CSV table of C-alpha atoms in Angstrom, one decimal:
chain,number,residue,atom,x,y,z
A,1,UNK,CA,123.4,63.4,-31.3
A,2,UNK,CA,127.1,63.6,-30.8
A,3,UNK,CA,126.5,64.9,-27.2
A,4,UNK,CA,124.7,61.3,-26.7
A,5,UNK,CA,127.5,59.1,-28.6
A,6,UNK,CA,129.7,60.9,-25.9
A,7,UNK,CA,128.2,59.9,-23.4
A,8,UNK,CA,127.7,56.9,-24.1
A,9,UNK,CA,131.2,56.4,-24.7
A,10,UNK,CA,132.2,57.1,-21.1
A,11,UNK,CA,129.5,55.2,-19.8
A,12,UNK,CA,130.9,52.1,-21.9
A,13,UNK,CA,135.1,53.1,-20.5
A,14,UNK,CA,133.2,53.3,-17.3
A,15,UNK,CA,131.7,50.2,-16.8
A,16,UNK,CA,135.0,47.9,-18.5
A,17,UNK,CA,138.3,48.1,-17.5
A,18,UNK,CA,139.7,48.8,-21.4
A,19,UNK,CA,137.9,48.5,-24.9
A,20,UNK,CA,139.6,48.5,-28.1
A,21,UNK,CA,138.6,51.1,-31.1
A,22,UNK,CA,136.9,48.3,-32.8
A,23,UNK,CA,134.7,47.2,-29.8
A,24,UNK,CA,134.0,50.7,-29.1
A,25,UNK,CA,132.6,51.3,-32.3
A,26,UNK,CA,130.9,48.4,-32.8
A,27,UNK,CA,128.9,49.4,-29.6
A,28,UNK,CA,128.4,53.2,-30.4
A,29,UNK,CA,127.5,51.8,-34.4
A,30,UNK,CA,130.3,54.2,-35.8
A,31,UNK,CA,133.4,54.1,-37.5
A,32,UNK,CA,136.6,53.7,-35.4
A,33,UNK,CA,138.1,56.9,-36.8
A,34,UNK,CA,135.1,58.6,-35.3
A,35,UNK,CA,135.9,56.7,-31.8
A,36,UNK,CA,139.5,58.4,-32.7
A,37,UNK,CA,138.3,61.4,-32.9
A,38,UNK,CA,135.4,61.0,-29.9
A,39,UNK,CA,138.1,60.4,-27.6
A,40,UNK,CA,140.4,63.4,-28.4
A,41,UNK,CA,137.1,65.6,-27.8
A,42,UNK,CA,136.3,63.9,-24.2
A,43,UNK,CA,140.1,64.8,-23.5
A,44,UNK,CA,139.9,68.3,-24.7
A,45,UNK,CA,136.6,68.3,-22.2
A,46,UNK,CA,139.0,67.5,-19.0
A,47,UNK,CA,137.5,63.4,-19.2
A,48,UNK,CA,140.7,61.8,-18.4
A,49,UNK,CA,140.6,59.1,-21.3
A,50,UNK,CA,143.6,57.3,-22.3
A,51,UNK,CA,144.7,55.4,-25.4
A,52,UNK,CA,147.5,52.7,-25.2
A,53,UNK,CA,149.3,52.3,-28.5
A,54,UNK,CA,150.1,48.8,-30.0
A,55,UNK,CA,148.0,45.3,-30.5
A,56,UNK,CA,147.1,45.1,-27.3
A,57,UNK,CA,146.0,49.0,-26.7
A,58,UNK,CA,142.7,50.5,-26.4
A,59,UNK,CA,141.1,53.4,-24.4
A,60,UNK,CA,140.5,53.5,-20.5
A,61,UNK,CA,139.7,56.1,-18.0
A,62,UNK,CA,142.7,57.2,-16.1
A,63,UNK,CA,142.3,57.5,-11.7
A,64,UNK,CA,139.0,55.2,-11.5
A,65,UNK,CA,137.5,58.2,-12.7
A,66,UNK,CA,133.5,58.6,-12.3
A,67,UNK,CA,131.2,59.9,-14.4
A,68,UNK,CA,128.0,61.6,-12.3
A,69,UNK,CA,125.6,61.1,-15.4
A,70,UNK,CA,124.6,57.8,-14.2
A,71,UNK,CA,121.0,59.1,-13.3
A,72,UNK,CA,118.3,57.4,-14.3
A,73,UNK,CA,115.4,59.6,-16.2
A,74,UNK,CA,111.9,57.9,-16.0
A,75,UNK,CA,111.7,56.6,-19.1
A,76,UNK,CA,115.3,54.9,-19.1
A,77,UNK,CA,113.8,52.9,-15.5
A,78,UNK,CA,110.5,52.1,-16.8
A,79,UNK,CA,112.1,50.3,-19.5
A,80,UNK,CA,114.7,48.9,-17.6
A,81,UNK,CA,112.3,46.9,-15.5
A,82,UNK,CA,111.5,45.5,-19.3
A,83,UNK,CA,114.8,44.9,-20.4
A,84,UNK,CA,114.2,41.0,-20.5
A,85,UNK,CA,112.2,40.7,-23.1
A,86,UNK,CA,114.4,42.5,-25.7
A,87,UNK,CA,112.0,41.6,-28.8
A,88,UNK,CA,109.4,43.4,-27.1
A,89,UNK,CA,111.3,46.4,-26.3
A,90,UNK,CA,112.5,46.2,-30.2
A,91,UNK,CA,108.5,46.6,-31.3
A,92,UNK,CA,107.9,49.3,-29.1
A,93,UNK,CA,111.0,51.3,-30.1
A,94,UNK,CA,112.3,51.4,-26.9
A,95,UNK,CA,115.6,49.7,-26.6
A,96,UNK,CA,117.5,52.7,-27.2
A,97,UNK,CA,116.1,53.9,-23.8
A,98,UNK,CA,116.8,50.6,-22.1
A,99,UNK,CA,120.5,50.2,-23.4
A,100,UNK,CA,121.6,53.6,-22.0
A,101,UNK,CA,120.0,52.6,-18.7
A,102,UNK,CA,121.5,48.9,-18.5
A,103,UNK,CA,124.9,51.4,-19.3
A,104,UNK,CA,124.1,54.0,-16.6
A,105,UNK,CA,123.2,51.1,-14.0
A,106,UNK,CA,126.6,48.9,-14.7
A,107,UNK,CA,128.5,52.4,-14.7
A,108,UNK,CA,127.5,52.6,-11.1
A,109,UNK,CA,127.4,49.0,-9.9
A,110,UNK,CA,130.7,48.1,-8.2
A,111,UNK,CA,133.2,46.2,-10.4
A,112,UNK,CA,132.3,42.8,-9.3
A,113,UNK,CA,128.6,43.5,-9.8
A,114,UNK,CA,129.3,44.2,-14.0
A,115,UNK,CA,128.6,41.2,-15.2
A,116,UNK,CA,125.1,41.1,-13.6
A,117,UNK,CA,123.5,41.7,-16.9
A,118,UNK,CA,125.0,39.3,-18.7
A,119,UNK,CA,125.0,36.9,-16.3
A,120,UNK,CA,121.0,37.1,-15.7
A,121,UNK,CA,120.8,37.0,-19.7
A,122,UNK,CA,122.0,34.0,-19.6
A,123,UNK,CA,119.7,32.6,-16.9
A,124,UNK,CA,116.0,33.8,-18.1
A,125,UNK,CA,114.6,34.4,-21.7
A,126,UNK,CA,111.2,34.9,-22.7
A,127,UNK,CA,109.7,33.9,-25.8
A,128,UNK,CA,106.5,35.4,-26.3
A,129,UNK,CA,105.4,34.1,-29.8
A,130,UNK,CA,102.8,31.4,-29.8
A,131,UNK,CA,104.6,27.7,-31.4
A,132,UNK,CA,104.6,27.5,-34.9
A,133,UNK,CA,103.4,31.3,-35.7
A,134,UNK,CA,105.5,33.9,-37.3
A,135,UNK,CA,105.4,36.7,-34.6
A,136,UNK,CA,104.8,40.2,-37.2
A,137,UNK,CA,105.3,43.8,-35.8
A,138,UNK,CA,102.1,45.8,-35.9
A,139,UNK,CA,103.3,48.9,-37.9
A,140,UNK,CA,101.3,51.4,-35.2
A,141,UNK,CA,102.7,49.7,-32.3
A,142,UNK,CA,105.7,52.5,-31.5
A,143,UNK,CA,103.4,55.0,-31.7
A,144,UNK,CA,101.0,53.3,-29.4
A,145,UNK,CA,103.8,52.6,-27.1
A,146,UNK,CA,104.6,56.6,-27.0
A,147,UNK,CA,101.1,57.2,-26.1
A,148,UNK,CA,101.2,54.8,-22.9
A,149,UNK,CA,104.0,56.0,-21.3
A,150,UNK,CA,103.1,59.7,-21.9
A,151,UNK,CA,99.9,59.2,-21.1
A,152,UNK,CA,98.7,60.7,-24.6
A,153,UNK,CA,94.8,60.4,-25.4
A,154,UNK,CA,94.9,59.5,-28.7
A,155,UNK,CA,92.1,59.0,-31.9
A,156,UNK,CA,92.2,55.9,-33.3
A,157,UNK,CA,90.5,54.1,-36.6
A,158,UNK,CA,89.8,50.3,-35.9
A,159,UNK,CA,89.4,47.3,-38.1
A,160,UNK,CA,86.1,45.6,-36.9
A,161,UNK,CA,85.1,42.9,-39.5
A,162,UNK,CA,84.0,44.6,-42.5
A,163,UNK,CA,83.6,48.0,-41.2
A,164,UNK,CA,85.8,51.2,-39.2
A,165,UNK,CA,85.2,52.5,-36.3
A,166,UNK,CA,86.6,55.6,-34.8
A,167,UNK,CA,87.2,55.6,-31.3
A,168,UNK,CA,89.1,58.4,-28.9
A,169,UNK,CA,91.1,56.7,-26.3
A,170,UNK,CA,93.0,56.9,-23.4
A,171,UNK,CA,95.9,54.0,-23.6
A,172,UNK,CA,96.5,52.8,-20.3
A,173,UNK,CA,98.4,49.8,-21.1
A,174,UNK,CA,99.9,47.3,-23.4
A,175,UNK,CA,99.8,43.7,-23.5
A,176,UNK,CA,101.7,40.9,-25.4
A,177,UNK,CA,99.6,37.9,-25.3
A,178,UNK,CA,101.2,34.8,-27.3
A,179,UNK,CA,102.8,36.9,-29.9
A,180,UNK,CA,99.8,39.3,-30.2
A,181,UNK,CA,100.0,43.5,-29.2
A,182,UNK,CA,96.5,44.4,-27.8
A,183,UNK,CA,95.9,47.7,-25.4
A,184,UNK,CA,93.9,48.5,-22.8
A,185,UNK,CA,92.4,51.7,-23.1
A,186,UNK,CA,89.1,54.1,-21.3
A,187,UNK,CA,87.0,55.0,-24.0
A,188,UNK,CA,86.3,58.7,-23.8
A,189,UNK,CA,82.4,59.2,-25.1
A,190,UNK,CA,78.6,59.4,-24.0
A,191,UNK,CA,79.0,55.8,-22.5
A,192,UNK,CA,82.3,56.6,-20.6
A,193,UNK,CA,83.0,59.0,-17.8
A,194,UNK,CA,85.6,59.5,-14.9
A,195,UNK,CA,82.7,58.0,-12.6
A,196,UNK,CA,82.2,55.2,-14.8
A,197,UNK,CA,84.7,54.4,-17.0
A,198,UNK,CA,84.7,52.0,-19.8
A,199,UNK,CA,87.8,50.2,-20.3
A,200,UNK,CA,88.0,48.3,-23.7
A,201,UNK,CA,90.8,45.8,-25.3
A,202,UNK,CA,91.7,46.7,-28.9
A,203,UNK,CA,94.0,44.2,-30.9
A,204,UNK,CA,96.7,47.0,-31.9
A,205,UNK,CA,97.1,45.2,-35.4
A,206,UNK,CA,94.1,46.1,-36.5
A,207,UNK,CA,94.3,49.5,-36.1
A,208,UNK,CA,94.5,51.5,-39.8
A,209,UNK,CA,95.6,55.4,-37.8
A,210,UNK,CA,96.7,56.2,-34.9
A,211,UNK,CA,96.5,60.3,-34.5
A,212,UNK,CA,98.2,61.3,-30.9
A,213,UNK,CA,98.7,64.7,-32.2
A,214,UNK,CA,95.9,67.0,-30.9
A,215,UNK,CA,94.6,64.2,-28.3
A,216,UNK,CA,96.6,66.0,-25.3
A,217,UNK,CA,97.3,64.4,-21.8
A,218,UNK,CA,94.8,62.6,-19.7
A,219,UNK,CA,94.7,62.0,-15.9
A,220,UNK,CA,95.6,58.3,-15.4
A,221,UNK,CA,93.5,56.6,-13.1
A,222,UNK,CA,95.5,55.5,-9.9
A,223,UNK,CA,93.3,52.7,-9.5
A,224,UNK,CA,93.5,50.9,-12.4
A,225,UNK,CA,95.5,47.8,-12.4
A,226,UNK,CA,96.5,46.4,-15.8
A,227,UNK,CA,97.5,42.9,-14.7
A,228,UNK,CA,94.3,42.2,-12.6
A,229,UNK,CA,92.1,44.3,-15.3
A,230,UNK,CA,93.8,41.7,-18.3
A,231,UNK,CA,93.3,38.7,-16.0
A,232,UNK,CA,89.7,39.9,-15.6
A,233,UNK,CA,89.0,40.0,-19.5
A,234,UNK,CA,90.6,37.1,-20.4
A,235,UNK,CA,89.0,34.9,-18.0
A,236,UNK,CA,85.7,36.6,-19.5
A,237,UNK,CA,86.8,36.0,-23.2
A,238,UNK,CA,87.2,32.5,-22.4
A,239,UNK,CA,83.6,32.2,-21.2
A,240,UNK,CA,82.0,33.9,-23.7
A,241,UNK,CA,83.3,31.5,-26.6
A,242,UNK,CA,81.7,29.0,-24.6
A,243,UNK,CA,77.9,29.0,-25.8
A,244,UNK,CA,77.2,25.0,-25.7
A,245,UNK,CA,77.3,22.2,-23.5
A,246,UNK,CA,78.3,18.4,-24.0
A,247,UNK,CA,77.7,15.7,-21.5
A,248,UNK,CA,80.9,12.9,-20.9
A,249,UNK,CA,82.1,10.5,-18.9
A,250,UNK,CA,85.7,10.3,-17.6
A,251,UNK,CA,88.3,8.2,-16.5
A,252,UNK,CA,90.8,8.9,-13.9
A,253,UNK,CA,93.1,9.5,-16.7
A,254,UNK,CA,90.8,11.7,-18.5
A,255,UNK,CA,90.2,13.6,-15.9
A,256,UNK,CA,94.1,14.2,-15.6
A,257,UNK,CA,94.1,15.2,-19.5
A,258,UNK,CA,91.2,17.6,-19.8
A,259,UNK,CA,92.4,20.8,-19.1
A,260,UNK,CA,95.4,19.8,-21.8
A,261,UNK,CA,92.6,19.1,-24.4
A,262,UNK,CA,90.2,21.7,-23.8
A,263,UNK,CA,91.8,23.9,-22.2
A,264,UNK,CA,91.9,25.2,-17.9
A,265,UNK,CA,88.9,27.3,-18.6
A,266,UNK,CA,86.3,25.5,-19.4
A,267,UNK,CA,87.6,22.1,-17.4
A,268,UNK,CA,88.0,23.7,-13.9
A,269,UNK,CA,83.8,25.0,-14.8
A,270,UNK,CA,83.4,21.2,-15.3
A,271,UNK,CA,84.8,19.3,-12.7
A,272,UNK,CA,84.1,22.2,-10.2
A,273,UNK,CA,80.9,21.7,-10.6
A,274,UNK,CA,80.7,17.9,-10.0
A,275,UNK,CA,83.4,17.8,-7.1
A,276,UNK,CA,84.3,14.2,-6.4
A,277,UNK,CA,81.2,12.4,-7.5
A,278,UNK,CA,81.4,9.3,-8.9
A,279,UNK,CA,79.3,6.5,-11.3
A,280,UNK,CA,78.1,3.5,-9.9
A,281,UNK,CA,80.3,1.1,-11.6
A,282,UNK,CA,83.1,1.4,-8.7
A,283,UNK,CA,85.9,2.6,-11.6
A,284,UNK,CA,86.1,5.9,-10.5
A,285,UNK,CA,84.8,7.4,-13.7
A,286,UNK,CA,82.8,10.9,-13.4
A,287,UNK,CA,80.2,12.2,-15.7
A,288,UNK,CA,80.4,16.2,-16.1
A,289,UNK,CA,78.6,19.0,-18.1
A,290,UNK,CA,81.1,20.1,-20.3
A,291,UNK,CA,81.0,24.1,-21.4
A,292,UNK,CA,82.4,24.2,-25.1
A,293,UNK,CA,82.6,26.7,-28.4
A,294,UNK,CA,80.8,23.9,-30.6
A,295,UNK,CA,80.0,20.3,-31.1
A,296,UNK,CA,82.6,20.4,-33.8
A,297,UNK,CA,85.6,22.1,-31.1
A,298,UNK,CA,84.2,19.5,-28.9
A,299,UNK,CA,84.9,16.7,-31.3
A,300,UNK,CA,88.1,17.6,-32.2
A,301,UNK,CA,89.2,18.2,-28.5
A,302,UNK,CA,87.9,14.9,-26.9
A,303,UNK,CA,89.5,13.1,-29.5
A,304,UNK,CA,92.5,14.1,-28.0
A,305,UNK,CA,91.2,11.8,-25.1
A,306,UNK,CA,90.8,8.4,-26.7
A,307,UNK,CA,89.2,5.6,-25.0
A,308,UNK,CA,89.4,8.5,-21.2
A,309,UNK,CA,86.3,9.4,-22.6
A,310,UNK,CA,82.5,8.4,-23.3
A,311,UNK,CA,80.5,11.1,-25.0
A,312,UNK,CA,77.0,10.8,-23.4
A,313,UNK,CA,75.3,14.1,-25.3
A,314,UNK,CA,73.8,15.4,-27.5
A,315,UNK,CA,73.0,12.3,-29.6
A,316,UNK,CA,75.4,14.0,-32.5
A,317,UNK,CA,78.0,14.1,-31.3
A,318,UNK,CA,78.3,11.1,-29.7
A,319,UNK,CA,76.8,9.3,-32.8
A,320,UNK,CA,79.9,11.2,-34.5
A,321,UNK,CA,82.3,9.7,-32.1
A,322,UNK,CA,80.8,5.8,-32.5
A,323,UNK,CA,81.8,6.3,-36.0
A,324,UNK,CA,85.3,7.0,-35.3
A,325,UNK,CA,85.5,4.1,-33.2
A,326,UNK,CA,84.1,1.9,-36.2
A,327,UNK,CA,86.4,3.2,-38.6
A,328,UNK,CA,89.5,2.6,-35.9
A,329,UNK,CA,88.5,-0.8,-35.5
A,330,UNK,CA,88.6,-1.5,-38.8
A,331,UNK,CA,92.0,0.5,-39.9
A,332,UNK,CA,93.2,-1.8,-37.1
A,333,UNK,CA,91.6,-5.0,-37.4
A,334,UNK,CA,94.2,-8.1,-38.1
């Protein structure tokens, strides 16, 4: 642990010019005493560090002195390329392992290169969380995370409505999708096999264990490509919810809005299929097949639309909408 701190600490004189006791401890999340005491241990170890006395004293390394521990180990440069979205290295456990490599990398970038880090902090953030939702931590997720990048097969119990399942899996990948942690992961059983895998999304919050103990290592598949495999699934999520179909007619204007109101999905299916088509009346309205989840999603999204839309089936709903328009006419009759 010390050995670490130690390390650390010339990294940190490395990369800076001077830091004061205080600064240094704040950074190594110790007493400045210990930092006292640190640096008397570095000198007795032949690293040239050097305290100036006074208000304006700290420590610095004497004759640009280098330090050659500024190699990267795998998993320090795996979670570097991750190092801008800190909340996400937070839930995984891993930004102890991307701080020492954003401190090895500015060790050995050239003086006018230091501030690259903060710099490109300053210049792109990524907030993950859906609006309006409290983003929450699934308690399993570290553990999940270890498994991924040492390609652990683990045996997991999974929350699926009423019942648990258990499954033995071979993590492949995690994804953060509007606050939520799922992973991809081959399911090892009778219906899985390195011919044919089966490759399965599990939300990880609803895992209730997660045993990577006696799973071993498994042999990652080179061919597996976790953005094009997530794209895939999602895009076939987003069907599947789709089980009914409403007929309208749209504006110009409502053609504009209805990916914003039902989403790019089921809109690009739409108007894909009825290409530039248009009613006889010469206003340039279109009439499309709309794929939706329900009458009452579809209700609630069209609204959305206002007068950009005429609801030609089923009967019900558009029945449903004549009402509202009665009951607007009314609320704003003079």
């Amino acid at each position: 642990m010390r050995a670490a701190r130690l390390i650390r600490m010339v990294l940190l004189l490395q990369s800076r010019p001077a830091m004061t006791a205080a600064e240094l401890a704040r950074e190594l999340e110790v007493s400045e005493r210990t930092v006292t005491r640190d640096a008397q241990a570095l000198s007795e170890a032949g690293v040239p560090v050097y305290a100036d006395r006074g208000r304006a004293g700290g420590y610095r390394l004497v004759g640009g002195y280098r330090t050659r521990l500024t190699g990267l180990d795998r998993g320090e440069a795996e979670a570097l390329f991750l190092s801008g979205v800190p909340g996400a290295l937070r839930d995984m456990g891993l930004q102890d392992a991307a701080s020492a490599a954003r401190l090895k990398v500015s060790a050995a970038l050239l003086p006018s290169l230091r501030d690259a880090s903060r710099t490109a902090a300053q210049r792109f953030h990524l907030d993950a969380p859906d609006w309006f939702r409290e983003p929450k931590t699934p308690e399993l997720l570290p553990a999940v995370a270890q498994a991924v990048w040492d390609d652990r097969r683990i045996t997991a119990r999974y929350r699926r409505g009423e019942e648990e399942v258990v499954r033995e899996l071979e993590p492949y990948g995690l994804v953060l999708k509007a606050g939520v942690w799922y992973v991809c992961a081959r399911v090892v059983g009778a219906d899985s096999s390195p011919v044919r895998p089966v490759y399965r999304v599990y939300r990880v919050d609803r895992f209730a264990v997660v045993d990577a103990g006696a799973g071993g290592r498994f042999e990652r598949d080179g061919g597996f490509d976790l953005p094009a495999f997530w794209e895939e699934r999602a895009a076939q999520f987003a069907r599947s919810v789709l089980r009914a179909e409403v007929v309208v007619r749209l504006s110009e204007e409502g053609v504009r809005r209805l990916p914003h109101a039902v989403g790019p999905v089921p809109a690009r299916a739409a108007l894909e299929a009825v290409g530039a088509a248009v009613d006889g009346d010469g206003r340039g309205w279109v009439t499309v097949t709309l794929p939706v989840e329900s009458e009452e999603v579809a209700h609630t999204q069209l609204t959305s639309l206002g007068p950009e839309v005429e609801v030609l089936a089923p009967e019900g709903l558009r029945e449903r909408f004549a009402r509202d328009a009665e009951r607007l006419a009314a609320l704003y009759r003079p």
